[in-house]
PDB file of C-alpha atoms in Angstrom:
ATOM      1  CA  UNK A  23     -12.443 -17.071  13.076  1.00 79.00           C
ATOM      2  CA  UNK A  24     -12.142 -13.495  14.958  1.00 84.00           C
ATOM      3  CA  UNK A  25     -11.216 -10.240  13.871  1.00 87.00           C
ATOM      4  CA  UNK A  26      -7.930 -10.679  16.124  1.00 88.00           C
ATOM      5  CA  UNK A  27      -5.850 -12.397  13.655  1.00 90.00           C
ATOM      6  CA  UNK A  28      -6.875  -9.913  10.995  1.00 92.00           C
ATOM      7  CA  UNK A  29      -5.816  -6.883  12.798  1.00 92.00           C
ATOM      8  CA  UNK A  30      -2.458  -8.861  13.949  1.00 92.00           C
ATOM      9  CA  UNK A  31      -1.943  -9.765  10.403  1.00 94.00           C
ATOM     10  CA  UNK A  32      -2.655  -5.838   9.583  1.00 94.00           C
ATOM     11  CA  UNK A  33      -0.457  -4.634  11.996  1.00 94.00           C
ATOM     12  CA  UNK A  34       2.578  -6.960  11.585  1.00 95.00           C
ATOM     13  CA  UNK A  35       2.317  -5.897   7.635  1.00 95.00           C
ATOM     14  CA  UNK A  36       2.173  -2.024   8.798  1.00 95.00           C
ATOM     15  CA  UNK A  37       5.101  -2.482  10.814  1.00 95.00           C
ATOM     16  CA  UNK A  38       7.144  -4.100   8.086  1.00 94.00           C
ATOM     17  CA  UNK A  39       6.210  -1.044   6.040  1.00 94.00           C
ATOM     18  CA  UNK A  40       7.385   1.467   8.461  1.00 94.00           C
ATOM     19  CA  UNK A  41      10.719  -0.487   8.915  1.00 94.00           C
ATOM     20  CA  UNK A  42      11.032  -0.164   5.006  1.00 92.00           C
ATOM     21  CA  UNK A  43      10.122   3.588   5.521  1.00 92.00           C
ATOM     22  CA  UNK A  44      12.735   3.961   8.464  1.00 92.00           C
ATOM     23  CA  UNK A  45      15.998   1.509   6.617  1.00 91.00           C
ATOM     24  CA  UNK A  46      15.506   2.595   2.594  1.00 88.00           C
ATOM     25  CA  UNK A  47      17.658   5.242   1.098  1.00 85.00           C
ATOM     26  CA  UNK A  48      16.297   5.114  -2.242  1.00 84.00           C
ATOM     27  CA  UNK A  49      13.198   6.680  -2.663  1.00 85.00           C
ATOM     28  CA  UNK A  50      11.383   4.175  -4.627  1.00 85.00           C
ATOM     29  CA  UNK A  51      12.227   2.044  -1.939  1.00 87.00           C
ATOM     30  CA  UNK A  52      10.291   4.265   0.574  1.00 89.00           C
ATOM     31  CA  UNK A  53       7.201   4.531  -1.528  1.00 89.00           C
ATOM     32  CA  UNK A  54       6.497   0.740  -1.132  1.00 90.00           C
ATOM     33  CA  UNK A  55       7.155   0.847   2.026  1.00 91.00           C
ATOM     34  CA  UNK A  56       4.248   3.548   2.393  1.00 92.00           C
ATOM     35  CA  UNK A  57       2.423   1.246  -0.135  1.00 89.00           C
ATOM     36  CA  UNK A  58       2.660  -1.562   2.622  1.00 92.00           C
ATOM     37  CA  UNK A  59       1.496   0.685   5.138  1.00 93.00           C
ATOM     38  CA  UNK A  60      -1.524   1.840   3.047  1.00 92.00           C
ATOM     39  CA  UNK A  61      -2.439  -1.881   2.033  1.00 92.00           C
ATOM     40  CA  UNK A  62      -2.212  -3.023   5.838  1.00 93.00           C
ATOM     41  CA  UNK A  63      -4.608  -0.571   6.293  1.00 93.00           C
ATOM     42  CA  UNK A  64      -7.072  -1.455   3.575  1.00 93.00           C
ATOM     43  CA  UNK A  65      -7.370  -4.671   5.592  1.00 93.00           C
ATOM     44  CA  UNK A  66      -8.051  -3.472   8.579  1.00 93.00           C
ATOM     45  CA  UNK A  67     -10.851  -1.430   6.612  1.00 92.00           C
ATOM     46  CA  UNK A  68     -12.250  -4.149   5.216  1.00 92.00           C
ATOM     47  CA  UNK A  69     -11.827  -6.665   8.139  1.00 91.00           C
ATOM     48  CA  UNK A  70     -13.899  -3.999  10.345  1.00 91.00           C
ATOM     49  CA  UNK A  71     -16.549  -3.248   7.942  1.00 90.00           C
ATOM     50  CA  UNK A  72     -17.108  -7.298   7.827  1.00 88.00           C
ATOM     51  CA  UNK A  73     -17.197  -7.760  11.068  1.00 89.00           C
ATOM     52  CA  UNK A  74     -19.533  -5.132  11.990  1.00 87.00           C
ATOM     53  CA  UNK A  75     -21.575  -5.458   8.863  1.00 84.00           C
ATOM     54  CA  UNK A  76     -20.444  -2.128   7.795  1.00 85.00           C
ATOM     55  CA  UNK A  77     -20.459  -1.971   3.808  1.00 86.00           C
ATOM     56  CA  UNK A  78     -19.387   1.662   4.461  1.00 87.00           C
ATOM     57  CA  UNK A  79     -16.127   0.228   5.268  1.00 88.00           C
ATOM     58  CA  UNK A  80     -15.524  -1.176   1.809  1.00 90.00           C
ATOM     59  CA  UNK A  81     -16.647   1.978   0.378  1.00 91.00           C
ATOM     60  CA  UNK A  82     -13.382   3.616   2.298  1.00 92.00           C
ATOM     61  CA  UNK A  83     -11.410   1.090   1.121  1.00 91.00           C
ATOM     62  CA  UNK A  84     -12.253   1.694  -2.878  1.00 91.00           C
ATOM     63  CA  UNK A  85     -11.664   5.156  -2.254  1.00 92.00           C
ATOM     64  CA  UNK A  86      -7.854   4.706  -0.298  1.00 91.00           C
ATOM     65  CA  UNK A  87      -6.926   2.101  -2.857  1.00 89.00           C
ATOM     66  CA  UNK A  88      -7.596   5.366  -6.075  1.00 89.00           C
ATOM     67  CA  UNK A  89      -6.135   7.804  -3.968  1.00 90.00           C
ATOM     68  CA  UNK A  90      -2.965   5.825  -3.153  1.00 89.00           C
ATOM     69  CA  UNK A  91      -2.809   4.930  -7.086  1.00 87.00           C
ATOM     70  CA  UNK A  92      -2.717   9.074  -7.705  1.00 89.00           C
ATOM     71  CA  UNK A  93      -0.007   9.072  -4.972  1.00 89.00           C
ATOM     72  CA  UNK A  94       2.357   6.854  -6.082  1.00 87.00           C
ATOM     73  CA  UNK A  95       1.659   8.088 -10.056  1.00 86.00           C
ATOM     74  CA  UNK A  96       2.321  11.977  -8.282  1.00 89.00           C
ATOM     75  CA  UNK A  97       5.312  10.405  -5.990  1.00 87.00           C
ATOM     76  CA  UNK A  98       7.187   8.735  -9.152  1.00 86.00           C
ATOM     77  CA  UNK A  99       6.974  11.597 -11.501  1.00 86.00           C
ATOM     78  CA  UNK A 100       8.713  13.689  -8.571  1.00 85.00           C
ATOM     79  CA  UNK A 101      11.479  10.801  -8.551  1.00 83.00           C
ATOM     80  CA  UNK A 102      11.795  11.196 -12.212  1.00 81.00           C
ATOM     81  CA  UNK A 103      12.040  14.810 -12.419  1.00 82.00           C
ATOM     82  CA  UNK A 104      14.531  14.633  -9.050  1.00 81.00           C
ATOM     83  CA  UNK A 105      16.626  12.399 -11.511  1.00 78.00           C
ATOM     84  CA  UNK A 106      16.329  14.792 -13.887  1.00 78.00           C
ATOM     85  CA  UNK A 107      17.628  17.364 -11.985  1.00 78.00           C
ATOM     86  CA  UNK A 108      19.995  16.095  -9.558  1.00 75.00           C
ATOM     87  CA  UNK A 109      21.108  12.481 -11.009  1.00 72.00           C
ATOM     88  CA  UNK A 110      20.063  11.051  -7.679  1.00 71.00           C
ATOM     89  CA  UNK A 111      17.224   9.266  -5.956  1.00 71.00           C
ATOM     90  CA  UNK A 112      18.553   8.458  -2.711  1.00 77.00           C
ATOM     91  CA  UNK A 113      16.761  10.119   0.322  1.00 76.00           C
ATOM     92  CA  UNK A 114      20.067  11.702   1.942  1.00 75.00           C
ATOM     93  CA  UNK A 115      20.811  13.375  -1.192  1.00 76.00           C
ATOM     94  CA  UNK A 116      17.987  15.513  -1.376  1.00 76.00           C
ATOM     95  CA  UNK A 117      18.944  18.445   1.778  1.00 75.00           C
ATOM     96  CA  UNK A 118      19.120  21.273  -0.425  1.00 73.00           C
ATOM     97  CA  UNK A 119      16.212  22.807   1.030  1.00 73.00           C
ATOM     98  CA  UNK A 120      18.160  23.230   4.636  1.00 69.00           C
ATOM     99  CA  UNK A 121      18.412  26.308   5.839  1.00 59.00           C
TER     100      UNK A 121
ATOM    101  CA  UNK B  28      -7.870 -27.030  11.920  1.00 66.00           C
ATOM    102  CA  UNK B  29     -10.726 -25.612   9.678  1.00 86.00           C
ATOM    103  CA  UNK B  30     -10.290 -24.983   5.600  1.00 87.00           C
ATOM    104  CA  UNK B  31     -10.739 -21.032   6.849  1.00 86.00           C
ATOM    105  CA  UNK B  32      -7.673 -21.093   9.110  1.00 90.00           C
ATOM    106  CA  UNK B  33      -5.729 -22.573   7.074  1.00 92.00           C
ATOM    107  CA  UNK B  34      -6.384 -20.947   4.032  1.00 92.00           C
ATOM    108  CA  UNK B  35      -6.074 -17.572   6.818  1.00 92.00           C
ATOM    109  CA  UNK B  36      -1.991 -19.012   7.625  1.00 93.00           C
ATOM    110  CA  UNK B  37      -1.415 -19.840   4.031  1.00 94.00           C
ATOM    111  CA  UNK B  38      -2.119 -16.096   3.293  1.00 94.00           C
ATOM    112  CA  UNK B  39      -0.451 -14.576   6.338  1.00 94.00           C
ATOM    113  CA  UNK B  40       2.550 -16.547   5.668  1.00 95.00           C
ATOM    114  CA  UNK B  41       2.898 -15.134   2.016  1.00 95.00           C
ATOM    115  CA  UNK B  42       1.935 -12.031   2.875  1.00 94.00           C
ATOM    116  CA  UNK B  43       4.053 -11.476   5.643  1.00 95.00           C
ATOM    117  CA  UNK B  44       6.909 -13.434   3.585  1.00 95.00           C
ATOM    118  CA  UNK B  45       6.598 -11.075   0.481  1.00 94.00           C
ATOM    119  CA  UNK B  46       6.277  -8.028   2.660  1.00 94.00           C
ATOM    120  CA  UNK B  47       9.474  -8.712   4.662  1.00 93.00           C
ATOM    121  CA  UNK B  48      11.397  -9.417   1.137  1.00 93.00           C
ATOM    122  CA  UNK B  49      10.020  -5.836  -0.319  1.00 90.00           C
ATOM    123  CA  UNK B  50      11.773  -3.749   2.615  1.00 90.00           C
ATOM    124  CA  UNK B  51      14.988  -6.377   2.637  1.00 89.00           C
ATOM    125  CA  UNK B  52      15.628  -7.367  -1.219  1.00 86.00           C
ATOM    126  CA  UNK B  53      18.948  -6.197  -2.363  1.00 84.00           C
ATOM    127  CA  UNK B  54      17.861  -5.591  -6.257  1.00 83.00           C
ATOM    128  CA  UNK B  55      15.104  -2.698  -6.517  1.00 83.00           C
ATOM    129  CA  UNK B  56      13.648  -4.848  -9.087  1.00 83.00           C
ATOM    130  CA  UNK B  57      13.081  -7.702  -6.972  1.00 87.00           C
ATOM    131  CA  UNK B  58      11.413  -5.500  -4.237  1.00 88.00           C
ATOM    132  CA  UNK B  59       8.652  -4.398  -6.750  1.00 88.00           C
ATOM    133  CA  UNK B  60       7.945  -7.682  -7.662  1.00 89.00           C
ATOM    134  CA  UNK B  61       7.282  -9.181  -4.082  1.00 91.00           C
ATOM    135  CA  UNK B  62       5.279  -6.105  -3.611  1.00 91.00           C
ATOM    136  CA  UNK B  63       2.902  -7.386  -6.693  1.00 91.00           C
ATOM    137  CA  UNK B  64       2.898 -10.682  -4.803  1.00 92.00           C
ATOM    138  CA  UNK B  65       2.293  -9.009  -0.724  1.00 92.00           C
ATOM    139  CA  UNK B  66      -0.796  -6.795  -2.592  1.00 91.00           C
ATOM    140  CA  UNK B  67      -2.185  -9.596  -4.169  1.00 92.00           C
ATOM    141  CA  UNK B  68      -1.946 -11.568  -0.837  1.00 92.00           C
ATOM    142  CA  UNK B  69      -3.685  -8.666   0.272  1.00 92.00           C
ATOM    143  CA  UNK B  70      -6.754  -9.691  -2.455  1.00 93.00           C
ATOM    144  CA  UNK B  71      -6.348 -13.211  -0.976  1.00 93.00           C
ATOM    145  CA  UNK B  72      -7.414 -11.507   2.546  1.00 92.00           C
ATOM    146  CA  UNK B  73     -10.336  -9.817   0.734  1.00 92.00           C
ATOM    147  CA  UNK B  74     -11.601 -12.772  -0.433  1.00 91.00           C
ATOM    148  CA  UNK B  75     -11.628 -14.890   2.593  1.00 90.00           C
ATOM    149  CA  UNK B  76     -13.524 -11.350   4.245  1.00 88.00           C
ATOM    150  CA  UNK B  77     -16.194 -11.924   1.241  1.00 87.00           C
ATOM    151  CA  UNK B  78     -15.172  -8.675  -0.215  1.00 87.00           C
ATOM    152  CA  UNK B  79     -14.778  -9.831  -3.770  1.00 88.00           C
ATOM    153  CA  UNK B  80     -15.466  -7.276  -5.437  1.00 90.00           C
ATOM    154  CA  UNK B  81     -12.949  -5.462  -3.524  1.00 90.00           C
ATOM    155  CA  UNK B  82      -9.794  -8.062  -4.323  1.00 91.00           C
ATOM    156  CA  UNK B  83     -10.574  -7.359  -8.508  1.00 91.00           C
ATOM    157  CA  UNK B  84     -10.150  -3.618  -7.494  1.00 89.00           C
ATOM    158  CA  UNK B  85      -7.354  -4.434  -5.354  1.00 89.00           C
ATOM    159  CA  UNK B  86      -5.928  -6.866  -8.021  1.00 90.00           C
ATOM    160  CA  UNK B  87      -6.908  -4.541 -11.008  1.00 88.00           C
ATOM    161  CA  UNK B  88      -5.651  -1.610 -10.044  1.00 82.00           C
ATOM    162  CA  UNK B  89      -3.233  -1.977  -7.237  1.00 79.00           C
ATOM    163  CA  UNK B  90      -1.186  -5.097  -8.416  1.00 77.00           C
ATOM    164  CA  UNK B  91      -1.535  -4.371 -11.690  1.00 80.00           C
ATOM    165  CA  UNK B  92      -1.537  -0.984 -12.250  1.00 80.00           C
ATOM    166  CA  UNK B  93       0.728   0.523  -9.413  1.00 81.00           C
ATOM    167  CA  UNK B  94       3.450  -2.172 -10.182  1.00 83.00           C
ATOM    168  CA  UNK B  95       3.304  -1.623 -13.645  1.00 84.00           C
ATOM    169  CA  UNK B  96       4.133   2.084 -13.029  1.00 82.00           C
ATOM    170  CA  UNK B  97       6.324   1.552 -10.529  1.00 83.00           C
ATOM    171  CA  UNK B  98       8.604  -0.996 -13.132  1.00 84.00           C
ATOM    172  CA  UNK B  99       8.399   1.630 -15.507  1.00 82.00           C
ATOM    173  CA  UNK B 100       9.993   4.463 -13.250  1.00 79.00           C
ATOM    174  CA  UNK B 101      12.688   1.836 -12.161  1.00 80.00           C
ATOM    175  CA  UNK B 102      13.333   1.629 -15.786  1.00 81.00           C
ATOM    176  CA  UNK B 103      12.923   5.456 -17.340  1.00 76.00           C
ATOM    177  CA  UNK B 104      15.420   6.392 -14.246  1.00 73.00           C
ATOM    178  CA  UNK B 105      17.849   4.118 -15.046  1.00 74.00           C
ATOM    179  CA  UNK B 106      17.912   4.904 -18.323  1.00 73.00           C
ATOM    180  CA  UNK B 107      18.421   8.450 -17.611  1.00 67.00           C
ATOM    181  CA  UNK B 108      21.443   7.824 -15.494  1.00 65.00           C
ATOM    182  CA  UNK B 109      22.943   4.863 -17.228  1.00 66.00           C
ATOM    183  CA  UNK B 110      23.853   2.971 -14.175  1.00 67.00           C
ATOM    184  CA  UNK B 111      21.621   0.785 -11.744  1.00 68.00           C
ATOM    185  CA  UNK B 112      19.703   2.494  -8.888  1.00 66.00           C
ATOM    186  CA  UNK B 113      21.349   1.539  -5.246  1.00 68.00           C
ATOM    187  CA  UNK B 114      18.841  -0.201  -3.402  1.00 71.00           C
ATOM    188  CA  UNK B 115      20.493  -0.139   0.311  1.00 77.00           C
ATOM    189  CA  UNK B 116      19.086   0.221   3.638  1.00 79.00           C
ATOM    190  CA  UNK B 117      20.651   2.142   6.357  1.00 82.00           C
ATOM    191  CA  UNK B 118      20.088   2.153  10.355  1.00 82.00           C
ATOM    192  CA  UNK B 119      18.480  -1.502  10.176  1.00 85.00           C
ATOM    193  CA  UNK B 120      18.945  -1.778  13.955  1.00 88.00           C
ATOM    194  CA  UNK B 121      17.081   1.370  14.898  1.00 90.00           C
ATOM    195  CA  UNK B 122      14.468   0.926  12.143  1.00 89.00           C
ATOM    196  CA  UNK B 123      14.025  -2.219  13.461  1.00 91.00           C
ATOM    197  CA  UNK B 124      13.196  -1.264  16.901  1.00 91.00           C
ATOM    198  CA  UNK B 125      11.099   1.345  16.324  1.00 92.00           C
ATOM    199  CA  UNK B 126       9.128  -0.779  14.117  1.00 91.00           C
ATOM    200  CA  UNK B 127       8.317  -3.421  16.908  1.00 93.00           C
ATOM    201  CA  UNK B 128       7.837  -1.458  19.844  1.00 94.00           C
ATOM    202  CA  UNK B 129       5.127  -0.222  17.691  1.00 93.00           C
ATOM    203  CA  UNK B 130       3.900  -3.624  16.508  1.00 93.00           C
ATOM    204  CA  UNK B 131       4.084  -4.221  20.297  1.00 93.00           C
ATOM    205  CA  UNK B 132       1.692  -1.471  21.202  1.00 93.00           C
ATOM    206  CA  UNK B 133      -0.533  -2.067  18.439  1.00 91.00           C
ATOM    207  CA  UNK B 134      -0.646  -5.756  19.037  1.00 90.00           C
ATOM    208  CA  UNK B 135      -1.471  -5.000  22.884  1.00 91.00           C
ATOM    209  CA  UNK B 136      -4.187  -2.767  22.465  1.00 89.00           C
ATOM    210  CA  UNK B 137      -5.611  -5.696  20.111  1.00 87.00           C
ATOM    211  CA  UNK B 138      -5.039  -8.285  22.346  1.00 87.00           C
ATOM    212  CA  UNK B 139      -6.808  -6.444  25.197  1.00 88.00           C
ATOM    213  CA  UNK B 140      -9.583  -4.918  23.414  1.00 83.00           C
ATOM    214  CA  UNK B 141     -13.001  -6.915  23.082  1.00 81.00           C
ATOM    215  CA  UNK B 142     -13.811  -7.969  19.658  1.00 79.00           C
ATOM    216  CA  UNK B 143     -16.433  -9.741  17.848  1.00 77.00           C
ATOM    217  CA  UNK B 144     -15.138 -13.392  17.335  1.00 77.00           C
ATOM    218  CA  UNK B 145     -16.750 -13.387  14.022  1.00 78.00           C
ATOM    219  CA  UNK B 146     -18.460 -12.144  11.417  1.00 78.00           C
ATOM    220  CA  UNK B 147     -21.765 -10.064  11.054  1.00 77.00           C
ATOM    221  CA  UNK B 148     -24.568 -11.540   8.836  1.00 75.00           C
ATOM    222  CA  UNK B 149     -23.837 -10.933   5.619  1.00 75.00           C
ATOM    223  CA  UNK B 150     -27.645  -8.498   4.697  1.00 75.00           C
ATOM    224  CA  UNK B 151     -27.318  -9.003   0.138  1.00 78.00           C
ATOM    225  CA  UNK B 152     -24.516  -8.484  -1.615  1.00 84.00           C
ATOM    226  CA  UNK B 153     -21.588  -6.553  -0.667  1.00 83.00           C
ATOM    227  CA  UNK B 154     -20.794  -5.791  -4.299  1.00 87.00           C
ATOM    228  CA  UNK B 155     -24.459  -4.402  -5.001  1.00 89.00           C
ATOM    229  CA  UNK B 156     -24.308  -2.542  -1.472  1.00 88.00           C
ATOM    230  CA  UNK B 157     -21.185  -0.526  -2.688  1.00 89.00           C
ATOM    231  CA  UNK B 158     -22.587   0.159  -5.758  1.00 89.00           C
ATOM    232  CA  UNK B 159     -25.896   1.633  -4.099  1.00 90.00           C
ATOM    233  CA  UNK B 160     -23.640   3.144  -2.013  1.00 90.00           C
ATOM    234  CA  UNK B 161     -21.350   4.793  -4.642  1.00 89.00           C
ATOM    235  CA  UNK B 162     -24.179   6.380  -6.211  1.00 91.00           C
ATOM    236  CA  UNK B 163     -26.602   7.272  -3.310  1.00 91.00           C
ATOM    237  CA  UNK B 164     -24.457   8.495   0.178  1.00 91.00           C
ATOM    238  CA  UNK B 165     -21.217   8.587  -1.681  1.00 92.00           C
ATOM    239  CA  UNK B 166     -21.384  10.544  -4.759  1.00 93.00           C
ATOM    240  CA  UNK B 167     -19.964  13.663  -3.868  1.00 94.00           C
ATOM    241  CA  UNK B 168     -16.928  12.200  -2.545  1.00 93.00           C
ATOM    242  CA  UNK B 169     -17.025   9.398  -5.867  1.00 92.00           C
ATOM    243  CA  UNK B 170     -17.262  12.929  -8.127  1.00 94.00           C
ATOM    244  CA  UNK B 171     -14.313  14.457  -6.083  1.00 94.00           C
ATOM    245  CA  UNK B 172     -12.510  11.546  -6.355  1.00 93.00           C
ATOM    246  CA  UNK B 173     -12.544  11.340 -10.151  1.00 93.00           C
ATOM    247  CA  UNK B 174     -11.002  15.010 -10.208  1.00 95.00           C
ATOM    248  CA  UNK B 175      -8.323  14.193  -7.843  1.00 93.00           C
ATOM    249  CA  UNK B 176      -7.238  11.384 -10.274  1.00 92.00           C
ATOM    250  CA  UNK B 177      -7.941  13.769 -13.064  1.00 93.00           C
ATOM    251  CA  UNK B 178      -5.596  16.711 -11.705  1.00 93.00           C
ATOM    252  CA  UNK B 179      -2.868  13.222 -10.615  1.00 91.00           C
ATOM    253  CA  UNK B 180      -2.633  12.311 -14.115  1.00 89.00           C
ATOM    254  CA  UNK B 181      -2.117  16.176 -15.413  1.00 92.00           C
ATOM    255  CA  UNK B 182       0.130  16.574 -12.926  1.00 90.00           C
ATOM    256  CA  UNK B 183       2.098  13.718 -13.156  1.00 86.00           C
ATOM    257  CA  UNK B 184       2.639  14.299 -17.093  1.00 86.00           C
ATOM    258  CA  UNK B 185       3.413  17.526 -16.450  1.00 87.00           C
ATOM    259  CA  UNK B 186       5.866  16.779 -13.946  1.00 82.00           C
ATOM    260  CA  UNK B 187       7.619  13.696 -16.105  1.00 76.00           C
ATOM    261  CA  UNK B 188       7.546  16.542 -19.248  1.00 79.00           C
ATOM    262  CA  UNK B 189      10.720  16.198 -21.586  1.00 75.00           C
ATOM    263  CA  UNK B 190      12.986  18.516 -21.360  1.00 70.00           C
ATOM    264  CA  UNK B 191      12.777  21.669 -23.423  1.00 64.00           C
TER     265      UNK B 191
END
């Protein structure tokens, strides 16, 4: 099998997560939607360091999947202390930095 | 049909199935879950790529450990507020359409792009390669890493605080 249906696979799965990105309100709900995105990448990653024979690849990967764990850890204490603060966590809520 | 493009279907179908359920599920809840189930579809894909070592990480720490904080946010929030976070999308049709013109252009450039019809030779053992890797080329970066999830878990403590 080729590395088309990988990247296909990758990209449907991206797009998916940038519709949930685009649609959700909540802000939970956004953050898995930039979890989809980041996973759809991860096989891309990996499906390019295979094919090429790349183990560098892999190496990428390890360090994407820790970094998006410190992300969402970062991104949910934010939602908790937005909660805190304003009793909301929907994305339209949140304007009162506009000028 | 081969085992491998079968077993490639079974995954995409799950995958693609879970995925579609995270950004449409009416019940926050429910979204996290199929999330647990699209990233560990995601280990699935790992595996079939020989990257084993890779879907325990990816398992490990990503299904297990992101959805486990991400459950307990849902619940600490709730908590706070008494009621049941609203879990509703908004501008479906446009977030729709931007989404597949872009899986369009992504999915042309694939299609017309040459690409190796399969895989290199695997030279050892992935898993031993990344460790050599990790400790030779890639230490400074491994080193960094550890104090970015250092100064994540300060800051997220310090940021989740209780209230004076």
């Amino acid at each position: 099998m080729g590395l088309q249906p990988y990247l296909i696979l990758a990209a449907v799965v991206f797009s998916i997560g940038l519709f949930g990105v685009l649609t959700r309100r909540n802000t939970v709900g956004i953050l898995l939607g930039v979890e989809l995105m980041l996973n759809a990448v991860n096989i891309n990653l990996v499906a390019f360091s295979r094919f090429h024979g790349h183990t560098e690849g892999m190496v990428l990967t390890i360090f994407a999947i820790c970094l998006t764990v410190a992300e969402v850890s970062l991104g949910l204490a934010l939602v908790i202390l937005l909660f805190r603060s304003r009793r909301t966590a929907l994305a339209d809520h949140i304007d009162w930095l506009k000028g | 049909m081969t085992l491998e493009v079968a077993t490639f279907w079974v995954l995409a179908v799950v995958l693609v199935g879970s995925a579609l359920a995270v950004v449409l599920s009416k019940n926050l809840f429910h979204s996290v879950l199929w999330l647990a189930l699209a990233l560990t579809g995601t280990a699935g894909v790992f595996l079939m790529l020989q990257a084993e070592f890779l879907a325990g990480v990816q398992v490990l720490h990503y299904a297990g450990g992101v959805v486990t904080v991400v459950v307990f946010a849902i619940v600490v929030t709730e908590r706070l507020v008494g009621t049941k976070l609203s879990h509703t999308s908004r501008g479906v049709v446009r977030g729709a359409m931007v989404a597949s013109l872009f899986l369009a252009f992504i999915g042309s450039e694939v299609m017309s792009w040459p690409l190796p019809a399969a895989p290199a030779a695997l030279t050892g053992d992935p898993t031993k390669t990344i460790g050599t890797l990790l400790m030779t080329r890639y230490v400074l970066p491994f080193e960094l890493l550890a104090v970015v999830l250092l100064v994540a878990l300060l800051g997220a403590s310090y940021f989740a605080r209780p209230e004076e």
